[in-house]
Short mmCIF file of C-alpha atoms and ligand atoms in Angstrom, two decimals:
data_model
loop_
_atom_site.label_atom_id
_atom_site.label_comp_id
_atom_site.label_asym_id
_atom_site.label_seq_id
_atom_site.Cartn_x
_atom_site.Cartn_y
_atom_site.Cartn_z
CA MET A 29 8.86 90.51 166.78
CA THR A 30 11.82 89.31 168.23
CA ILE A 31 12.22 88.55 172.07
CA ASN A 32 15.08 90.91 173.98
CA TYR A 33 17.32 88.02 176.10
CA ASP A 34 20.35 90.09 178.23
CA LEU A 35 21.23 87.56 180.24
CA HIS A 36 24.18 88.45 181.70
CA SER A 37 24.38 92.15 183.91
CA HIS A 38 25.96 93.94 186.93
CA SER A 39 24.40 96.42 189.75
CA THR A 40 25.81 98.00 192.51
CA ALA A 41 25.46 94.57 194.26
CA SER A 42 28.78 93.94 192.69
CA ASP A 43 30.58 96.56 190.25
CA GLY A 44 28.05 97.92 188.20
CA SER A 45 27.17 101.43 188.37
CA PHE A 46 23.21 101.19 188.70
CA SER A 47 21.18 100.12 191.64
CA PRO A 48 19.33 96.75 191.12
CA SER A 49 16.03 98.77 190.86
CA GLU A 50 18.22 101.68 188.48
CA LEU A 51 18.87 98.21 186.41
CA ILE A 52 15.71 97.16 186.35
CA ARG A 53 14.59 100.46 185.06
CA HIS A 54 17.00 101.25 182.71
CA ALA A 55 16.33 97.50 181.20
CA VAL A 56 12.73 98.05 180.62
CA GLN A 57 13.51 101.43 178.93
CA GLN A 58 15.64 99.41 176.55
CA LYS A 59 12.88 97.00 175.83
CA VAL A 60 14.80 94.09 177.08
CA SER A 61 12.31 91.07 178.12
CA PHE A 62 14.32 88.79 179.86
CA LEU A 63 17.47 90.05 181.65
CA ALA A 64 19.46 88.02 184.21
CA LEU A 65 20.95 89.82 187.53
CA THR A 66 24.46 88.53 187.44
CA ASP A 67 26.72 90.06 190.20
CA HIS A 68 29.81 88.75 191.30
CA ASP A 69 30.13 86.02 193.48
CA ASN A 70 26.37 87.45 195.99
CA THR A 71 22.96 87.43 195.37
CA SER A 72 22.35 90.30 197.01
CA GLY A 73 20.41 92.56 194.65
CA LEU A 74 17.97 90.39 193.25
CA THR A 75 15.12 90.44 195.67
CA GLU A 76 15.53 94.34 195.30
CA ALA A 77 15.44 93.66 191.34
CA SER A 78 12.43 91.32 191.65
CA ASN A 79 10.44 94.05 193.95
CA ALA A 80 11.53 96.45 190.75
CA ALA A 81 10.11 94.17 188.09
CA ILE A 82 7.16 93.95 189.43
CA GLY A 83 4.87 95.94 187.21
CA TYR A 84 6.75 95.73 184.38
CA ASP A 85 6.73 93.22 180.74
CA LEU A 86 10.06 92.41 182.10
CA ASN A 87 11.04 88.79 183.21
CA LEU A 88 14.16 88.78 186.06
CA ILE A 89 16.13 85.55 185.38
CA PRO A 90 17.81 85.44 189.35
CA GLY A 91 21.61 84.74 188.84
CA ILE A 92 25.33 85.31 189.66
CA GLU A 93 28.93 85.15 187.96
CA ILE A 94 31.01 82.92 190.02
CA SER A 95 34.63 83.40 189.84
CA VAL A 96 36.78 80.34 189.52
CA THR A 97 40.40 79.45 189.74
CA TRP A 98 41.20 76.82 187.02
CA ASN A 99 44.16 76.00 186.00
CA LYS A 100 45.64 79.15 187.62
CA GLN A 101 43.78 80.93 185.64
CA THR A 102 40.26 83.18 186.36
CA VAL A 103 37.69 82.30 184.19
CA HIS A 104 34.15 83.29 185.29
CA VAL A 105 30.62 81.06 185.54
CA LEU A 106 27.09 82.54 185.44
CA GLY A 107 24.90 80.76 186.88
CA LEU A 108 21.18 81.24 185.40
CA CYS A 109 17.45 80.29 187.00
CA ILE A 110 19.17 79.17 190.22
CA ASP A 111 17.01 79.40 193.36
CA PRO A 112 19.62 81.89 195.90
CA SER A 113 18.00 80.65 199.24
CA ASN A 114 20.03 77.70 198.31
CA GLU A 115 22.57 76.97 201.69
CA VAL A 116 25.65 74.95 199.63
CA LEU A 117 25.31 77.95 197.18
CA GLN A 118 25.47 80.77 200.17
CA SER A 119 27.94 78.79 202.39
CA GLY A 120 30.10 78.86 199.26
CA LEU A 121 29.17 82.12 197.75
CA ALA A 122 30.56 83.34 201.83
CA ASN A 123 33.87 81.72 201.88
CA LEU A 124 34.45 84.23 197.94
CA MET A 125 33.36 87.00 200.00
CA GLU A 126 35.89 86.79 202.68
CA TYR A 127 38.62 85.74 200.26
CA ARG A 128 37.15 89.50 198.07
CA ASP A 129 38.16 91.35 201.55
CA TRP A 130 41.44 89.76 202.28
CA ARG A 131 42.13 90.71 198.67
CA ALA A 132 40.96 94.03 199.04
CA THR A 133 43.39 94.74 201.85
CA GLU A 134 46.00 92.84 199.64
CA ILE A 135 45.95 95.23 196.83
CA ALA A 136 45.66 98.21 198.60
CA LYS A 137 49.28 97.31 200.55
CA ARG A 138 50.87 95.99 197.18
CA LEU A 139 49.84 99.58 196.03
CA ASP A 140 50.85 100.92 198.85
CA LYS A 141 54.25 99.63 198.11
CA ALA A 142 54.13 101.48 194.56
CA GLY A 143 54.12 104.49 195.84
CA ILE A 144 50.17 105.04 196.14
CA THR A 145 48.57 105.48 199.15
CA GLY A 146 45.52 105.71 200.55
CA ALA A 147 44.15 102.64 198.21
CA TYR A 148 41.61 100.95 200.36
CA GLU A 149 39.80 103.82 201.70
CA GLY A 150 39.68 105.23 197.96
CA ALA A 151 38.52 102.16 196.24
CA ASN A 152 36.01 101.67 199.60
CA LYS A 153 34.16 104.90 198.10
CA TYR A 154 33.43 103.60 195.38
CA ARG A 155 31.81 100.65 196.83
CA ARG A 156 27.63 100.81 197.59
CA GLY A 157 27.29 96.79 198.18
CA ARG A 158 28.78 93.77 199.89
CA ILE A 159 31.66 93.14 197.40
CA PHE A 160 34.78 94.59 196.80
CA SER A 161 36.00 94.31 193.53
CA ARG A 162 39.25 95.43 191.29
CA THR A 163 36.51 97.47 189.64
CA HIS A 164 36.10 99.86 192.16
CA PHE A 165 39.96 100.23 192.84
CA ALA A 166 40.31 101.00 189.24
CA ARG A 167 37.70 103.95 189.60
CA PHE A 168 40.11 105.26 192.43
CA LEU A 169 43.42 105.07 189.94
CA VAL A 170 41.25 106.92 186.92
CA ASP A 171 40.04 109.36 189.72
CA SER A 172 43.11 110.14 191.43
CA GLY A 173 45.10 110.88 188.64
CA HIS A 174 47.17 107.18 188.78
CA ALA A 175 45.44 105.93 184.91
CA LYS A 176 43.63 107.07 182.10
CA SER A 177 41.07 105.23 182.04
CA ILE A 178 39.70 101.63 183.34
CA ARG A 179 40.79 99.97 180.38
CA ASP A 180 44.02 101.62 181.16
CA VAL A 181 44.09 100.56 184.66
CA PHE A 182 43.73 97.08 183.68
CA LYS A 183 46.93 97.28 181.14
CA HIS A 184 49.24 98.80 184.41
CA TYR A 185 47.62 97.55 187.58
CA LEU A 186 45.94 94.47 189.19
CA VAL A 187 47.04 92.48 186.58
CA SER A 188 49.74 90.11 186.57
CA ASN A 189 53.09 91.64 187.14
CA LYS A 190 51.74 95.31 187.66
CA PRO A 191 51.43 96.73 191.16
CA GLY A 192 48.39 95.82 193.02
CA TYR A 193 48.07 92.23 191.46
CA VAL A 194 47.14 89.44 193.92
CA PRO A 195 47.16 86.46 192.35
CA GLY A 196 42.99 84.24 192.55
CA LYS A 197 42.23 82.10 194.84
CA TRP A 198 38.51 81.78 193.94
CA ALA A 199 36.45 77.99 194.04
CA THR A 200 37.45 75.52 192.06
CA LEU A 201 35.53 74.64 188.90
CA GLU A 202 34.16 71.84 190.43
CA GLU A 203 33.05 73.46 193.67
CA CYS A 204 31.46 75.90 190.99
CA LEU A 205 28.69 73.65 189.41
CA SER A 206 27.89 71.40 192.02
CA TRP A 207 26.99 75.20 193.97
CA ILE A 208 24.85 75.68 190.32
CA ASN A 209 23.55 72.39 189.81
CA LEU A 210 22.26 71.84 193.72
CA ALA A 211 20.69 75.37 193.16
CA GLY A 212 18.84 74.16 190.00
CA GLY A 213 20.53 76.23 187.79
CA ILE A 214 22.09 76.13 184.38
CA ALA A 215 25.76 76.97 184.44
CA VAL A 216 27.15 79.11 181.27
CA ILE A 217 31.07 79.54 180.97
CA ALA A 218 30.80 83.42 180.68
CA HIS A 219 32.51 85.28 177.89
CA PRO A 220 34.70 82.35 176.94
CA ALA A 221 37.09 84.38 174.07
CA ARG A 222 38.14 86.86 176.88
CA TYR A 223 40.58 84.61 178.50
CA GLY A 224 42.98 84.74 175.85
CA PHE A 225 43.48 81.45 175.43
CA THR A 226 44.63 78.86 172.46
CA ALA A 227 42.43 76.83 171.30
CA THR A 228 43.83 73.70 172.94
CA ARG A 229 43.20 75.07 176.45
CA LEU A 230 39.86 76.63 175.73
CA ARG A 231 38.76 72.79 174.53
CA LYS A 232 39.95 71.77 177.84
CA LEU A 233 38.19 73.99 179.67
CA LEU A 234 34.82 73.31 177.71
CA SER A 235 35.43 69.15 177.98
CA GLU A 236 36.02 69.39 182.28
CA PHE A 237 33.20 71.95 182.53
CA LYS A 238 30.69 69.35 180.21
CA ASP A 239 32.26 66.46 182.57
CA LEU A 240 31.53 68.19 185.64
CA GLY A 241 28.20 68.96 184.77
CA GLY A 242 28.17 72.30 182.83
CA SER A 243 25.61 73.15 179.99
CA ALA A 244 26.13 76.50 178.48
CA ILE A 245 28.82 78.47 177.01
CA GLU A 246 28.36 82.43 176.43
CA VAL A 247 28.07 82.19 172.75
CA VAL A 248 27.04 86.27 172.43
CA SER A 249 28.66 88.91 174.60
CA GLY A 250 29.35 92.74 174.76
CA SER A 251 33.06 91.70 174.71
CA HIS A 252 33.21 89.06 171.37
CA SER A 253 33.92 89.90 168.03
CA LYS A 254 31.73 88.65 165.21
CA ASP A 255 34.64 86.30 164.88
CA ASP A 256 34.58 85.05 168.28
CA VAL A 257 30.61 84.68 168.07
CA ARG A 258 31.19 82.53 165.06
CA TYR A 259 33.90 80.30 166.83
CA MET A 260 32.05 80.44 170.42
CA SER A 261 28.73 78.67 168.54
CA GLU A 262 30.83 76.34 166.41
CA LEU A 263 32.39 75.10 169.67
CA ALA A 264 28.93 75.08 171.21
CA THR A 265 27.42 72.76 168.18
CA GLN A 266 30.72 70.33 168.73
CA TYR A 267 30.24 70.11 172.42
CA GLU A 268 26.43 69.95 172.36
CA PHE A 269 26.18 73.02 174.87
CA TYR A 270 23.07 75.63 175.22
CA SER A 271 24.08 78.73 173.85
CA SER A 272 23.91 82.10 175.90
CA CYS A 273 23.80 85.73 175.15
CA GLY A 274 24.28 88.78 177.38
CA SER A 275 25.89 92.30 177.24
CA ASP A 276 27.75 91.66 180.78
CA PHE A 277 26.97 95.55 180.76
CA HIS A 278 28.47 97.49 183.80
CA SER A 279 27.34 101.10 183.36
CA THR A 280 26.50 103.39 180.65
CA ASP A 281 29.56 105.01 180.37
CA ASN A 282 32.17 102.42 180.32
CA GLN A 283 32.65 98.82 179.28
CA TYR A 284 31.21 97.12 176.06
CA ILE A 285 28.20 97.43 175.20
CA ASN A 286 24.94 99.15 176.08
CA LEU A 287 22.41 96.90 177.82
CA GLY A 288 19.36 94.79 175.53
CA LYS A 289 21.70 95.89 172.47
CA ILE A 290 23.66 92.91 171.69
CA PRO A 291 23.19 90.77 168.12
CA ALA A 292 20.80 87.80 167.90
CA LEU A 293 22.62 83.76 168.57
CA PRO A 294 23.22 82.56 165.22
CA ASP A 295 20.27 80.52 164.07
CA LYS A 296 22.36 77.02 164.43
CA CYS A 297 22.53 77.73 168.39
CA GLN A 298 21.17 76.22 170.41
CA ALA A 299 18.87 78.82 172.52
CA ILE A 300 19.77 78.24 176.41
CA TRP A 301 16.03 79.59 176.98
CA GLU A 302 15.37 75.90 175.42
CA HIS A 303 17.00 74.07 178.81
CA PRO A 304 15.08 71.66 180.44
CA ASN A 305 16.38 73.88 183.72
CA TRP A 306 15.14 77.19 182.29
CA HIS A 307 12.47 79.26 184.12
CA ILE A 308 10.98 82.39 185.30
P1 LIG B 23 37.30 91.04 190.04
O1 LIG B 23 36.38 89.89 189.83
O2 LIG B 23 37.11 91.52 191.78
O3 LIG B 23 38.61 90.76 190.27
O4 LIG B 23 37.30 92.42 189.26
C1 LIG B 23 37.08 91.97 188.01
C2 LIG B 23 36.26 92.90 187.03
O5 LIG B 23 37.36 93.73 186.65
C3 LIG B 23 35.06 92.45 185.93
O6 LIG B 23 34.56 91.65 186.43
C4 LIG B 23 35.03 93.47 185.06
O7 LIG B 23 34.43 94.24 185.38
C5 LIG B 23 36.28 94.21 185.16
N1 LIG B 23 37.85 94.32 184.38
C6 LIG B 23 38.93 93.26 183.89
N2 LIG B 23 39.45 93.52 183.04
C7 LIG B 23 38.75 95.36 182.68
C8 LIG B 23 38.79 95.65 181.36
N3 LIG B 23 40.12 95.48 180.54
N4 LIG B 23 38.50 96.80 181.15
C9 LIG B 23 37.49 97.18 181.87
N5 LIG B 23 37.33 96.28 183.21
C10 LIG B 23 38.03 94.86 183.47
MN1 LIG B 24 32.44 92.85 186.49
MN1 LIG B 25 33.34 88.86 183.75
MN1 LIG B 26 30.49 90.11 184.08
#
């Protein structure tokens, strides 16, 4: 039987719908053997998740998904097998959290100017952890009738040139890689096909990432098509990156694909679990 790896998932510690314990139970049901919990910009769900995994045939990989601003665009970098107690990592994340708090008030102000009142309090009702995410605003906008679906929100609000947009001011790629590497982790470019970059721009990102100490890309993602997977596996081979795979699971009712239901990595890929820093 093949081993089921799902190395990208979210809990209520960021913008997922399941608490860390619920996520673990769901992963067990979905027959996942290796699960990475990779909440946005914080690691506060990891303790509950690792306690919940005790006694199950499930290996929890401590992870994170760090928001990065690269050439004025937002890019996500996963850190897998990190030591969450690393102080440099945590002090970097504290700054991102502060920015998120400021951004939430700013998003609400901008929505207010567009005639949507009460967005801060409205979005805050959906928040169950430390992090304030655009997803919480998206849920508010759907439930208050301003948009038909979460997908619809990210077309008409909260994105460039639309009401509620605030340009990101996240970590630099260099900072992010130094935090992950100092915390003993493996840095992975998350869902590289999702940024809509041209081939030239994507190659520039991959080269800089490699030069700064990055060593893997997410070849299989819940948001990648078959063609994306093929293309990313070719890039992984060319740049000698390890390949990762993850659903980017947030909830059972929207987005991409269920936990543990992603396709296998293409044969030619060097799997991330062969990386020297991989440990459980
Ligand atoms: P933030 O990090 O707070 O800016 O929020 C980004 C999050 O919004 C991502 O991690 C996704 O979970 C969610 N998101 C972004 N674009 C979309 C989309 N088109 N459909 C659904 N969710 C999205
Ligand atoms: Mn998210
Ligand atoms: Mn992401
Ligand atoms: Mn994610």
